[in-house]
mmCIF file of C-alpha atoms in Angstrom:
data_model
loop_
_atom_site.group_PDB
_atom_site.id
_atom_site.type_symbol
_atom_site.label_atom_id
_atom_site.label_comp_id
_atom_site.label_asym_id
_atom_site.label_seq_id
_atom_site.Cartn_x
_atom_site.Cartn_y
_atom_site.Cartn_z
ATOM 1 C CA MET A 1 -109.448 163.681 36.108
ATOM 2 C CA GLU A 2 -109.671 160.019 35.076
ATOM 3 C CA GLU A 3 -113.225 158.824 34.458
ATOM 4 C CA THR A 4 -114.509 155.709 36.203
ATOM 5 C CA GLU A 5 -115.292 152.949 33.714
ATOM 6 C CA MET A 6 -118.924 151.833 33.776
ATOM 7 C CA VAL A 7 -119.410 148.186 34.783
ATOM 8 C CA ARG A 8 -122.156 146.429 32.831
ATOM 9 C CA SER A 9 -124.864 144.723 34.902
ATOM 10 C CA ARG A 10 -127.831 142.470 34.248
ATOM 11 C CA PHE A 11 -129.772 144.463 36.849
ATOM 12 C CA LYS A 12 -131.391 147.865 36.632
ATOM 13 C CA ASN A 13 -132.841 148.501 40.099
ATOM 14 C CA VAL A 14 -131.382 147.309 43.398
ATOM 15 C CA CYS A 15 -133.406 147.257 46.600
ATOM 16 C CA VAL A 16 -131.349 148.013 49.705
ATOM 17 C CA PHE A 17 -132.541 147.174 53.216
ATOM 18 C CA CYS A 18 -130.606 148.853 56.026
ATOM 19 C CA GLY A 19 -130.834 150.553 59.378
ATOM 20 C CA SER A 20 -132.422 153.897 60.151
ATOM 21 C CA SER A 21 -129.464 154.163 62.542
ATOM 22 C CA SER A 22 -125.842 154.413 61.434
ATOM 23 C CA GLY A 23 -124.636 151.951 64.065
ATOM 24 C CA LYS A 24 -121.669 152.350 66.361
ATOM 25 C CA ARG A 25 -118.893 151.334 63.971
ATOM 26 C CA ASN A 26 -117.421 153.538 61.280
ATOM 27 C CA SER A 27 -117.216 150.449 59.071
ATOM 28 C CA TYR A 28 -121.016 150.359 58.753
ATOM 29 C CA ARG A 29 -121.123 153.896 57.436
ATOM 30 C CA ASP A 30 -118.118 153.287 55.196
ATOM 31 C CA SER A 31 -119.756 150.186 53.724
ATOM 32 C CA ALA A 32 -123.002 152.051 53.052
ATOM 33 C CA LEU A 33 -121.100 154.682 51.087
ATOM 34 C CA GLU A 34 -119.037 152.006 49.319
ATOM 35 C CA LEU A 35 -122.218 150.202 48.269
ATOM 36 C CA ALA A 36 -123.763 153.410 46.955
ATOM 37 C CA GLN A 37 -120.627 154.206 44.959
ATOM 38 C CA GLU A 38 -120.558 150.695 43.521
ATOM 39 C CA LEU A 39 -124.200 151.037 42.441
ATOM 40 C CA VAL A 40 -123.393 154.308 40.675
ATOM 41 C CA LYS A 41 -120.322 152.747 39.044
ATOM 42 C CA ARG A 42 -122.501 149.965 37.626
ATOM 43 C CA GLY A 43 -125.268 152.325 36.516
ATOM 44 C CA LEU A 44 -127.748 150.807 38.975
ATOM 45 C CA ASP A 45 -130.679 152.690 40.452
ATOM 46 C CA LEU A 46 -131.684 152.478 44.105
ATOM 47 C CA VAL A 47 -134.962 151.369 45.643
ATOM 48 C CA TYR A 48 -135.184 151.789 49.412
ATOM 49 C CA GLY A 49 -137.556 152.526 52.266
ATOM 50 C CA GLY A 50 -137.402 156.331 52.071
ATOM 51 C CA GLY A 51 -136.098 158.949 54.476
ATOM 52 C CA SER A 52 -132.640 160.372 55.089
ATOM 53 C CA VAL A 53 -131.635 159.024 58.497
ATOM 54 C CA GLY A 54 -129.037 156.410 59.375
ATOM 55 C CA LEU A 55 -127.547 154.100 56.773
ATOM 56 C CA MET A 56 -130.684 154.611 54.663
ATOM 57 C CA GLY A 57 -129.821 158.274 54.328
ATOM 58 C CA LEU A 58 -126.153 157.647 53.560
ATOM 59 C CA VAL A 59 -126.906 155.201 50.751
ATOM 60 C CA SER A 60 -129.691 157.234 49.152
ATOM 61 C CA GLN A 61 -127.849 160.556 49.277
ATOM 62 C CA GLU A 62 -124.644 159.073 47.857
ATOM 63 C CA VAL A 63 -126.466 157.388 44.956
ATOM 64 C CA HIS A 64 -128.408 160.585 44.277
ATOM 65 C CA ARG A 65 -125.203 162.649 44.440
ATOM 66 C CA GLY A 66 -123.605 160.279 41.932
ATOM 67 C CA GLY A 67 -126.406 160.774 39.415
ATOM 68 C CA GLY A 68 -128.324 157.566 40.080
ATOM 69 C CA HIS A 69 -132.105 157.442 40.300
ATOM 70 C CA VAL A 70 -133.428 156.968 43.835
ATOM 71 C CA LEU A 71 -136.917 155.659 44.599
ATOM 72 C CA GLY A 72 -137.995 155.927 48.234
ATOM 73 C CA ILE A 73 -141.088 153.906 49.116
ATOM 74 C CA ILE A 74 -142.585 154.971 52.410
ATOM 75 C CA PRO A 75 -145.915 154.643 54.260
ATOM 76 C CA LYS A 76 -147.801 157.913 54.536
ATOM 77 C CA THR A 77 -147.747 157.654 58.338
ATOM 78 C CA LEU A 78 -143.914 157.763 58.309
ATOM 79 C CA MET A 79 -143.520 160.669 55.901
ATOM 80 C CA CYS A 80 -143.198 163.248 58.682
ATOM 81 C CA LYS A 81 -139.708 164.750 58.324
ATOM 82 C CA GLU A 82 -139.258 164.683 62.101
ATOM 83 C CA ILE A 83 -139.445 160.860 61.955
ATOM 84 C CA THR A 84 -137.510 159.855 58.846
ATOM 85 C CA GLY A 85 -135.964 163.020 57.461
ATOM 86 C CA GLU A 86 -136.446 164.200 53.890
ATOM 87 C CA THR A 87 -136.344 161.605 51.138
ATOM 88 C CA VAL A 88 -134.113 162.418 48.152
ATOM 89 C CA GLY A 89 -135.128 161.555 44.615
ATOM 90 C CA GLU A 90 -138.537 160.124 43.782
ATOM 91 C CA VAL A 91 -140.992 159.378 46.590
ATOM 92 C CA LEU A 92 -143.725 156.754 46.340
ATOM 93 C CA PRO A 93 -146.181 156.996 49.267
ATOM 94 C CA VAL A 94 -147.994 153.797 50.172
ATOM 95 C CA ALA A 95 -150.775 152.837 52.555
ATOM 96 C CA ASP A 96 -148.840 150.669 55.019
ATOM 97 C CA MET A 97 -145.743 148.567 55.702
ATOM 98 C CA HIS A 98 -147.125 145.560 53.825
ATOM 99 C CA GLN A 99 -147.578 147.530 50.630
ATOM 100 C CA ARG A 100 -144.163 149.116 51.124
ATOM 101 C CA LYS A 101 -142.464 145.713 50.992
ATOM 102 C CA ALA A 102 -144.535 144.566 48.026
ATOM 103 C CA GLU A 103 -143.729 147.732 46.058
ATOM 104 C CA MET A 104 -140.026 147.588 46.946
ATOM 105 C CA ALA A 105 -139.920 144.018 45.641
ATOM 106 C CA ARG A 106 -141.935 144.834 42.517
ATOM 107 C CA HIS A 107 -139.618 147.686 41.523
ATOM 108 C CA SER A 108 -136.367 145.770 42.138
ATOM 109 C CA ASP A 109 -134.230 143.204 40.331
ATOM 110 C CA CYS A 110 -132.283 142.079 43.393
ATOM 111 C CA PHE A 111 -132.011 142.737 47.131
ATOM 112 C CA ILE A 112 -129.123 143.709 49.402
ATOM 113 C CA ALA A 113 -129.170 143.968 53.187
ATOM 114 C CA LEU A 114 -126.687 146.195 54.972
ATOM 115 C CA PRO A 115 -126.461 146.017 58.774
ATOM 116 C CA GLY A 116 -129.711 146.970 60.470
ATOM 117 C CA GLY A 117 -132.162 146.030 63.198
ATOM 118 C CA TYR A 118 -135.609 144.444 63.430
ATOM 119 C CA GLY A 119 -136.991 146.234 60.368
ATOM 120 C CA THR A 120 -134.060 145.227 58.176
ATOM 121 C CA LEU A 121 -134.312 141.604 59.301
ATOM 122 C CA GLU A 122 -138.065 141.518 58.760
ATOM 123 C CA GLU A 123 -137.724 142.851 55.198
ATOM 124 C CA LEU A 124 -134.818 140.530 54.462
ATOM 125 C CA LEU A 125 -136.506 137.378 55.748
ATOM 126 C CA GLU A 126 -139.717 138.142 53.886
ATOM 127 C CA VAL A 127 -138.019 138.370 50.474
ATOM 128 C CA ILE A 128 -136.077 135.192 51.304
ATOM 129 C CA THR A 129 -139.364 133.451 52.125
ATOM 130 C CA TRP A 130 -140.922 134.715 48.893
ATOM 131 C CA ALA A 131 -137.961 133.242 46.993
ATOM 132 C CA GLN A 132 -138.380 129.954 48.844
ATOM 133 C CA LEU A 133 -142.051 129.845 47.772
ATOM 134 C CA GLY A 134 -141.213 130.669 44.170
ATOM 135 C CA ILE A 135 -142.908 134.066 44.279
ATOM 136 C CA HIS A 136 -139.745 135.574 42.811
ATOM 137 C CA ASP A 137 -136.343 134.337 41.667
ATOM 138 C CA LYS A 138 -134.408 137.532 42.360
ATOM 139 C CA PRO A 139 -131.023 137.292 44.128
ATOM 140 C CA VAL A 140 -130.785 138.179 47.827
ATOM 141 C CA GLY A 141 -127.463 139.356 49.246
ATOM 142 C CA LEU A 142 -126.056 140.089 52.688
ATOM 143 C CA LEU A 143 -123.363 142.745 52.963
ATOM 144 C CA ASN A 144 -121.689 141.052 55.911
ATOM 145 C CA VAL A 145 -119.700 143.996 57.237
ATOM 146 C CA ASP A 146 -117.195 142.955 59.911
ATOM 147 C CA GLY A 147 -119.097 139.676 60.325
ATOM 148 C CA TYR A 148 -122.308 141.462 61.325
ATOM 149 C CA TYR A 149 -124.489 138.683 59.909
ATOM 150 C CA ASN A 150 -122.329 135.734 61.000
ATOM 151 C CA TYR A 151 -124.767 134.688 63.727
ATOM 152 C CA LEU A 152 -127.716 134.872 61.325
ATOM 153 C CA LEU A 153 -125.891 132.683 58.815
ATOM 154 C CA THR A 154 -124.998 130.252 61.610
ATOM 155 C CA PHE A 155 -128.661 130.112 62.638
ATOM 156 C CA ILE A 156 -129.702 129.363 59.040
ATOM 157 C CA ASP A 157 -127.093 126.602 58.787
ATOM 158 C CA LYS A 158 -128.425 125.154 62.059
ATOM 159 C CA ALA A 159 -131.969 125.231 60.660
ATOM 160 C CA VAL A 160 -130.725 123.325 57.596
ATOM 161 C CA ASP A 161 -128.915 120.756 59.759
ATOM 162 C CA ASP A 162 -132.026 120.234 61.892
ATOM 163 C CA GLY A 163 -134.375 119.855 58.945
ATOM 164 C CA PHE A 164 -136.290 123.133 59.052
ATOM 165 C CA ILE A 165 -134.794 124.572 55.854
ATOM 166 C CA TYR A 166 -134.050 122.543 52.731
ATOM 167 C CA PRO A 167 -130.367 122.576 51.728
ATOM 168 C CA SER A 168 -131.360 123.931 48.303
ATOM 169 C CA HIS A 169 -133.041 126.893 50.018
ATOM 170 C CA ARG A 170 -129.847 127.728 51.912
ATOM 171 C CA HIS A 171 -128.407 128.974 48.644
ATOM 172 C CA ILE A 172 -131.111 131.603 48.229
ATOM 173 C CA ILE A 173 -128.827 133.900 50.236
ATOM 174 C CA VAL A 174 -125.388 135.008 49.076
ATOM 175 C CA SER A 175 -123.032 137.029 51.248
ATOM 176 C CA ALA A 176 -119.757 138.898 51.013
ATOM 177 C CA PRO A 177 -117.796 141.316 53.236
ATOM 178 C CA ASN A 178 -117.679 144.137 50.675
ATOM 179 C CA ALA A 179 -119.959 145.671 48.057
ATOM 180 C CA LYS A 180 -117.890 144.812 44.993
ATOM 181 C CA ASP A 181 -117.677 141.104 45.793
ATOM 182 C CA LEU A 182 -121.330 140.933 46.809
ATOM 183 C CA LEU A 183 -122.585 142.538 43.601
ATOM 184 C CA GLN A 184 -120.433 140.167 41.577
ATOM 185 C CA LYS A 185 -121.978 137.181 43.395
ATOM 186 C CA LEU A 186 -125.463 138.565 42.757
ATOM 187 C CA GLU A 187 -124.631 138.954 39.059
ATOM 188 C CA GLU A 188 -123.578 135.291 38.929
ATOM 189 C CA TYR A 189 -126.516 133.990 40.969
ATOM 190 C CA VAL A 190 -128.573 131.165 39.448
ATOM 191 C CA PRO A 191 -131.740 130.036 41.307
ATOM 192 C CA GLY A 192 -131.260 126.479 42.510
ATOM 193 C CA HIS A 193 -134.588 125.794 44.235
ATOM 194 C CA ASP A 194 -138.156 124.929 43.265
ATOM 195 C CA GLY A 195 -140.973 127.193 44.426
ATOM 196 C CA VAL A 196 -144.514 126.111 45.224
ATOM 197 C CA VAL A 197 -146.454 129.246 44.284
ATOM 198 C CA ALA A 198 -147.276 130.247 40.718
ATOM 199 C CA LYS A 199 -145.309 133.473 40.179
ATOM 200 C CA ALA A 200 -147.666 134.863 37.518
ATOM 201 C CA ARG A 201 -150.697 134.279 39.721
ATOM 202 C CA TRP A 202 -149.064 136.003 42.690
ATOM 203 C CA GLU A 203 -148.058 139.000 40.595
ATOM 204 C CA ALA A 204 -151.613 139.334 39.284
ATOM 205 C CA GLU A 205 -152.943 139.272 42.847
ATOM 206 C CA GLN A 206 -150.415 141.920 43.878
ATOM 207 C CA LEU A 207 -151.470 144.216 41.046
ATOM 208 C CA GLU A 208 -155.095 143.870 42.118
ATOM 209 C CA LEU A 209 -154.174 144.536 45.756
ATOM 210 C CA ASN A 210 -152.029 147.558 44.864
ATOM 211 C CA ALA A 211 -154.856 149.069 42.840
ATOM 212 C CA SER A 212 -157.137 148.708 45.838
ATOM 213 C CA LEU A 213 -154.568 150.225 48.219
ATOM 214 C CA GLN A 214 -153.946 153.189 45.926
ATOM 215 C CA ILE A 215 -157.660 153.957 46.152
ATOM 216 C CA ASP A 216 -157.376 153.841 49.954
ATOM 217 C CA ILE A 217 -154.374 156.219 49.902
ATOM 218 C CA ALA A 218 -156.261 158.727 47.789
ATOM 219 C CA ARG A 219 -159.136 158.877 50.250
#
């Protein structure tokens, strides 16, 4: 059997936001599996929100099956298997949803959003906002399967036109219809905006907060 050639990447860990549902189209499930296979091909490890349901489960199980490291970060209140299913790979329990997002960002070199609902959008928009503020300079990508995110991109363009988002901040987001093209765009991404928050200071505050939350979890 012919071996798949490893693609070199400047990333190590990729954070994937996606639905706890699989959606109604086969293309969503196919794209989740395609993304997972592309991560394995590039030797990239997965960071995600834990569990084994929906697209989250498809991505994590496929990466794990392919030999990639999987880190599931999940609030203790959601760890019941009846709610999220069983997480594969390494599990990092956290105190709440806020710490979950902070830890997912801290452990990742870039972010990718597959189709999803409110939770996916909330996670996506928060890391975009953090990039806008200069808290991080990590690439953010939309896997725009069958035009799923077209209306979101149109909304963002409207916000730019009407003066609510700076044109330079529009380029925080990159998008592509398939995993291979999206990962290539993320590899080529160069930050083109100026943040207003000192990154080092924010990271120091996050470390202090995480230490405090870990104490709360242990109680």
